[in-house]
PDB file of C-alpha atoms in Angstrom:
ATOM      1  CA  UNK A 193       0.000   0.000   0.000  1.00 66.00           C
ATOM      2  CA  UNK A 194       1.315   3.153  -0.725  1.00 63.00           C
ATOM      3  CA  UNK A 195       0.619   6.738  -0.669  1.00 62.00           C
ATOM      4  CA  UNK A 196       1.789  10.336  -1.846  1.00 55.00           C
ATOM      5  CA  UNK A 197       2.206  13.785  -1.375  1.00 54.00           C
ATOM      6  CA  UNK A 198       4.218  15.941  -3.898  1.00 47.00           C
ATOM      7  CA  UNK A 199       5.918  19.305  -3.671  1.00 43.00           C
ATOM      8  CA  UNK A 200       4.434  20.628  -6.472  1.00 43.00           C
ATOM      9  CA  UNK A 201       1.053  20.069  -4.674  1.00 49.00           C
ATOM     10  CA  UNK A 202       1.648  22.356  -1.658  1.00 46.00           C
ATOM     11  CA  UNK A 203       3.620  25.011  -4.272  1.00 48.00           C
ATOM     12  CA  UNK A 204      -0.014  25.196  -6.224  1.00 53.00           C
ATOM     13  CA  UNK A 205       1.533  24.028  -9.289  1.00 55.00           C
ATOM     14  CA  UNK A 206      -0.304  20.610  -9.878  1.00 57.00           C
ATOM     15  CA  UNK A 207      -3.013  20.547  -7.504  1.00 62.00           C
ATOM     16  CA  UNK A 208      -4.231  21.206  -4.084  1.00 67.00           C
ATOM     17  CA  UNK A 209      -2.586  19.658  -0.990  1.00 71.00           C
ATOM     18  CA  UNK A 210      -4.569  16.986   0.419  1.00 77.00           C
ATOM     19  CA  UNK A 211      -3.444  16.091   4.135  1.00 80.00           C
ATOM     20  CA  UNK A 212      -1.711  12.799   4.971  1.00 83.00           C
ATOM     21  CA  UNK A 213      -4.594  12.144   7.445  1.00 85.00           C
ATOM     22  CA  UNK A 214      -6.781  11.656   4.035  1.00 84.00           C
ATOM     23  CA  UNK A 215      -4.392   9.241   2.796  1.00 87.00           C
ATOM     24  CA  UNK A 216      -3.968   7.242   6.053  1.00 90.00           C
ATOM     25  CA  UNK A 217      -7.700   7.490   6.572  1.00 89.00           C
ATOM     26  CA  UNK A 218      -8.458   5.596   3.079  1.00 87.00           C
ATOM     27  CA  UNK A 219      -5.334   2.919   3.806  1.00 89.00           C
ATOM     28  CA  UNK A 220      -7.149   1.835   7.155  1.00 90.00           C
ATOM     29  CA  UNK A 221     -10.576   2.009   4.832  1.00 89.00           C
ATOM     30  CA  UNK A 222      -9.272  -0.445   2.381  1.00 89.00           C
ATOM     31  CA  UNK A 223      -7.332  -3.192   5.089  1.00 90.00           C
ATOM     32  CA  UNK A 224     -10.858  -3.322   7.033  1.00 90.00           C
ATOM     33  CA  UNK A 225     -12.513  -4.046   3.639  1.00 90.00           C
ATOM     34  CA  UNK A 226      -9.969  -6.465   2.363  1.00 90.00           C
ATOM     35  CA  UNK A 227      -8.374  -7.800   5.388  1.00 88.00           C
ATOM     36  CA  UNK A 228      -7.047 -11.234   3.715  1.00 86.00           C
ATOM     37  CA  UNK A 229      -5.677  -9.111   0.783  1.00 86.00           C
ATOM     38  CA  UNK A 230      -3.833  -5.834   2.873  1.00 85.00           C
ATOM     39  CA  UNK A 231      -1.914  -5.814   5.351  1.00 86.00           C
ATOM     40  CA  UNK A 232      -0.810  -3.065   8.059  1.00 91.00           C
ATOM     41  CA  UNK A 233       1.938  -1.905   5.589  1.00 91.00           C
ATOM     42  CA  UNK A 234       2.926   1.203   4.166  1.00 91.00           C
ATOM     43  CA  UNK A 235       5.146   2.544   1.696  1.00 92.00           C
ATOM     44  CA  UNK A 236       5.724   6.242   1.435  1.00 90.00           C
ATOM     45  CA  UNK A 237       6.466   8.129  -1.829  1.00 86.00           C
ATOM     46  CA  UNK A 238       6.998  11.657  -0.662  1.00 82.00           C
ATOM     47  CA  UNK A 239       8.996  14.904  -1.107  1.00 77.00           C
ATOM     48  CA  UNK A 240       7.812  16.149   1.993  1.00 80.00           C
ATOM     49  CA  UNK A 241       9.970  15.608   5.152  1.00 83.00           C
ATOM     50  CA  UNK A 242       6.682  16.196   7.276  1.00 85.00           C
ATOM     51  CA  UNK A 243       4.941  13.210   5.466  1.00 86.00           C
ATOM     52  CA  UNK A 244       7.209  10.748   6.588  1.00 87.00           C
ATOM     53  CA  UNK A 245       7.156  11.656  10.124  1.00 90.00           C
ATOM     54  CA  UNK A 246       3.624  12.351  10.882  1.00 91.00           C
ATOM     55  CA  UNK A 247       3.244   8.915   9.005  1.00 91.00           C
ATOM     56  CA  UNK A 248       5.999   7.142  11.475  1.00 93.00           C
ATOM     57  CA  UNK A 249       4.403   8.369  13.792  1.00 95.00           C
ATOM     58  CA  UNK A 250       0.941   7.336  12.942  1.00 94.00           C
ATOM     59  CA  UNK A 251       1.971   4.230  12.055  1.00 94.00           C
ATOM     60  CA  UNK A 252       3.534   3.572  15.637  1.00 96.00           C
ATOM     61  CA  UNK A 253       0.385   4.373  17.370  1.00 96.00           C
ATOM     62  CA  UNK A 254      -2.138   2.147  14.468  1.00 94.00           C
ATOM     63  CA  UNK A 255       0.394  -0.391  14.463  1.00 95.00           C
ATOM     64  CA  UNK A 256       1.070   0.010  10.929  1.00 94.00           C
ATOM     65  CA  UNK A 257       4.513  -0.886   9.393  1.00 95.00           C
ATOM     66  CA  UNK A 258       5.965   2.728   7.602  1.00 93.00           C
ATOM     67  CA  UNK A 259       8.424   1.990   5.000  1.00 92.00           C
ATOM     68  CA  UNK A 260      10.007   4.794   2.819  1.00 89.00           C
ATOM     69  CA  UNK A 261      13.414   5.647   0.599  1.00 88.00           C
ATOM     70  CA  UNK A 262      16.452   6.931   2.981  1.00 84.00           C
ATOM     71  CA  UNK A 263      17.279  10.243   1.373  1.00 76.00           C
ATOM     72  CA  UNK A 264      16.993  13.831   1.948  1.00 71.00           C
ATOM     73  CA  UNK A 265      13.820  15.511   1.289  1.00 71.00           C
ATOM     74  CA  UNK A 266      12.934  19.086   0.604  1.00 69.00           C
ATOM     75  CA  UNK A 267       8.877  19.790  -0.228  1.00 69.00           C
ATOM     76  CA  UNK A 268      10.384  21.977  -2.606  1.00 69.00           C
ATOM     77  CA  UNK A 269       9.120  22.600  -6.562  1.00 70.00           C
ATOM     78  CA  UNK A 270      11.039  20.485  -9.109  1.00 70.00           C
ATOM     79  CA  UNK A 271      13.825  23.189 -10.476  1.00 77.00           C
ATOM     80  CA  UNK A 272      14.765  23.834  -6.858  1.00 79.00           C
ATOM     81  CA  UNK A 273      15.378  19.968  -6.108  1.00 73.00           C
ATOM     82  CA  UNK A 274      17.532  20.224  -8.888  1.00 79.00           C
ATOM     83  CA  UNK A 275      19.514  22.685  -7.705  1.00 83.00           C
ATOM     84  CA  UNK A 276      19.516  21.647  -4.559  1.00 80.00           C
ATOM     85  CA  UNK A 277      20.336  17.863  -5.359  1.00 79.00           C
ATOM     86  CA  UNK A 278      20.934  17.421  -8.336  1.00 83.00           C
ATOM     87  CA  UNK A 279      19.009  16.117 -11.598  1.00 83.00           C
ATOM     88  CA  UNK A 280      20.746  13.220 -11.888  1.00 88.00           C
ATOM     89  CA  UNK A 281      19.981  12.116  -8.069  1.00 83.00           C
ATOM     90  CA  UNK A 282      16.789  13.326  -8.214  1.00 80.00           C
ATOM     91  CA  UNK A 283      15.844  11.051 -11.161  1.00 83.00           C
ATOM     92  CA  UNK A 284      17.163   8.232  -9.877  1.00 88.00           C
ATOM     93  CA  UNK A 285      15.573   9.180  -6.480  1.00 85.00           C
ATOM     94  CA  UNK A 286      12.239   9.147  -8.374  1.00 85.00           C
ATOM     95  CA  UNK A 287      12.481   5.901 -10.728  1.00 91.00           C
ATOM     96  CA  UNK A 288      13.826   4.466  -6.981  1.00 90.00           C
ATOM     97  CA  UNK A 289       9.981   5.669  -5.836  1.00 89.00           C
ATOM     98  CA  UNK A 290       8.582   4.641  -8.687  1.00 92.00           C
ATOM     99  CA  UNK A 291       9.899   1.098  -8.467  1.00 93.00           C
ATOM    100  CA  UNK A 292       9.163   0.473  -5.025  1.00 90.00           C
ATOM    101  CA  UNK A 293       5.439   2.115  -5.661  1.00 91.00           C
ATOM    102  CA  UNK A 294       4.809  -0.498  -8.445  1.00 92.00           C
ATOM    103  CA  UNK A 295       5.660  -3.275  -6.181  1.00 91.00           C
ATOM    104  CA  UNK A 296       2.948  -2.828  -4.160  1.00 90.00           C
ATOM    105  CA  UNK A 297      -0.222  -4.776  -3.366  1.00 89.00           C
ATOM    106  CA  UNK A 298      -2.816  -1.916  -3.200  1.00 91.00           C
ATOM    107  CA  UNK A 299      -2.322   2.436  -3.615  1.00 91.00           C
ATOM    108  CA  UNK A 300      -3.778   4.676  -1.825  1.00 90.00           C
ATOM    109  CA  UNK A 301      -3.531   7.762  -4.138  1.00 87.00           C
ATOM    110  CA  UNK A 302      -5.242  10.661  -6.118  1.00 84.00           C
ATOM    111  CA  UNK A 303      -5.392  10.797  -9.771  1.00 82.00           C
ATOM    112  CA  UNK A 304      -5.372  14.783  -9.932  1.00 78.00           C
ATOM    113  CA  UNK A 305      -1.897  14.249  -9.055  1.00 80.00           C
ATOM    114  CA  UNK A 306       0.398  13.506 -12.435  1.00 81.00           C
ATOM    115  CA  UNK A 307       2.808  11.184 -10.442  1.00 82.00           C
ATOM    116  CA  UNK A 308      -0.024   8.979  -9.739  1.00 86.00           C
ATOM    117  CA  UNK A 309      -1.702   9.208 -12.902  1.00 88.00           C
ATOM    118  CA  UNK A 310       2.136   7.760 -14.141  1.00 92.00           C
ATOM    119  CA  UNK A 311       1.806   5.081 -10.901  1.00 92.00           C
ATOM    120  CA  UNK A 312      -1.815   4.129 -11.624  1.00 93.00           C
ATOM    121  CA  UNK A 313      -1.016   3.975 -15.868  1.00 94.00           C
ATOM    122  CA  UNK A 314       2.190   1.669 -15.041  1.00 95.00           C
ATOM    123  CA  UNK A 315       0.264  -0.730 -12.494  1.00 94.00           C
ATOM    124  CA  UNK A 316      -2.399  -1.479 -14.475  1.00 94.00           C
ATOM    125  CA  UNK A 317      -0.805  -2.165 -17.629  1.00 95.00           C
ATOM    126  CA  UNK A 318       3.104  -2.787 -17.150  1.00 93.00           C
ATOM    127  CA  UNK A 319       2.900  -4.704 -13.725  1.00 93.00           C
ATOM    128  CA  UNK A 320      -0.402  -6.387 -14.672  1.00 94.00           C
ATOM    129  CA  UNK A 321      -2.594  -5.359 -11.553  1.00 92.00           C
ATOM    130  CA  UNK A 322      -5.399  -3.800 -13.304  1.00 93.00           C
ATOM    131  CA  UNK A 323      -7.855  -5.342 -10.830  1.00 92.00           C
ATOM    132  CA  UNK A 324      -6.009  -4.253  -7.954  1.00 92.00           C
ATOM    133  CA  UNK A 325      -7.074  -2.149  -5.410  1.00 91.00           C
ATOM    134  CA  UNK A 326      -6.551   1.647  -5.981  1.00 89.00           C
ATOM    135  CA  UNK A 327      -8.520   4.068  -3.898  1.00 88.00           C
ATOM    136  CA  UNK A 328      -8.702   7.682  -5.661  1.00 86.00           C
ATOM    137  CA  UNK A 329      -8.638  10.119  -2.833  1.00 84.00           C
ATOM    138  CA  UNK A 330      -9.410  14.032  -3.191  1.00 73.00           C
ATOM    139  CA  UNK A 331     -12.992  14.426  -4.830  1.00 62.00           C
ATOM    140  CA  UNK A 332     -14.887  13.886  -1.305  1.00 52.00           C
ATOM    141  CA  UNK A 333     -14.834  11.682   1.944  1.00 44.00           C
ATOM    142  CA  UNK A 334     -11.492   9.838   1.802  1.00 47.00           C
ATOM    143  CA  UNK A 335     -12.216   5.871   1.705  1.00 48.00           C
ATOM    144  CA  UNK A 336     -15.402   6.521  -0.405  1.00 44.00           C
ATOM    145  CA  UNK A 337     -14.482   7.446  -3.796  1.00 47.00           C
ATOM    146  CA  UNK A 338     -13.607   5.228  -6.944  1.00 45.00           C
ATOM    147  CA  UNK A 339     -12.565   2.203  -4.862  1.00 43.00           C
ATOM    148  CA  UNK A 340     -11.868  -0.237  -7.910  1.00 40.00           C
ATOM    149  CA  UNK A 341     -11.775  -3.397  -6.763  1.00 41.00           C
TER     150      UNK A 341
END
């Protein structure tokens, strides 16, 4: 299961920010509704430092399992991380992300995001899990909308 937040989000850019509480809020959704299928896992696919620790965090008091990518992390727009890190690190930082996304069993994501348009396009057709699940937050009441089972 996996979930994220991009930089570009909170700069405007792409879309609006959607809190990590929605995210977490639709994981816990989809293990109670497929509890032989998900388990308390989570993989992390952020830019934001804040992401991964309110998510530790959560998942130390849920009992969930928080897995993410050991580098630095600044919620910062695209040209900066550049800059900042370089492009060569950053795109290997982000095929890194992308790999580990794909691997998954289940995403908890939202499709007005362009990364997870790319994550959702790539699961379904290159890694052959078209059926499964993928829960589309950010149009209303997170664990509600286009569940696709």
């Amino acid at each position: 299961m996996m979930f994220s937040s991009s930089g570009l989000k909170s700069q405007g850019l792409e879309m609006a920010v959607l809190p990590a509480s929605d995210f977490l809020l639709s994981a816990e959704y989809l293990a109670r509704r497929l509890p032989g299928l998900i388990s308390h896992n989570i993989f992390v696919s952020t830019e934001d430092p804040e992401v991964v620790t309110s998510t530790m965090s959560w998942g130390a008091e849920n009992g969930w399992a928080v897995y993410f990518t050991l580098n630095e992390r600044a919620n910062l727009p695209l040209y900066e991380l550049f800059g900042r890190f370089g492009g060569v690190h950053e795109m290997l930082n982000g095929l890194m992300n992308l790999r580990l996304a794909l691997t998954c069993r289940a995403w908890v994501c939202t499709l007005g995001s362009n990364w997870c348009s790319l994550i959702d396009e790539l699961r379904a057709t290159v890694m052959r899990q078209a059926n499964a699940p993928y829960v589309n937050i950010g149009f209303g009441a997170p664990g509600t909308d286009h569940y696709y089972p």
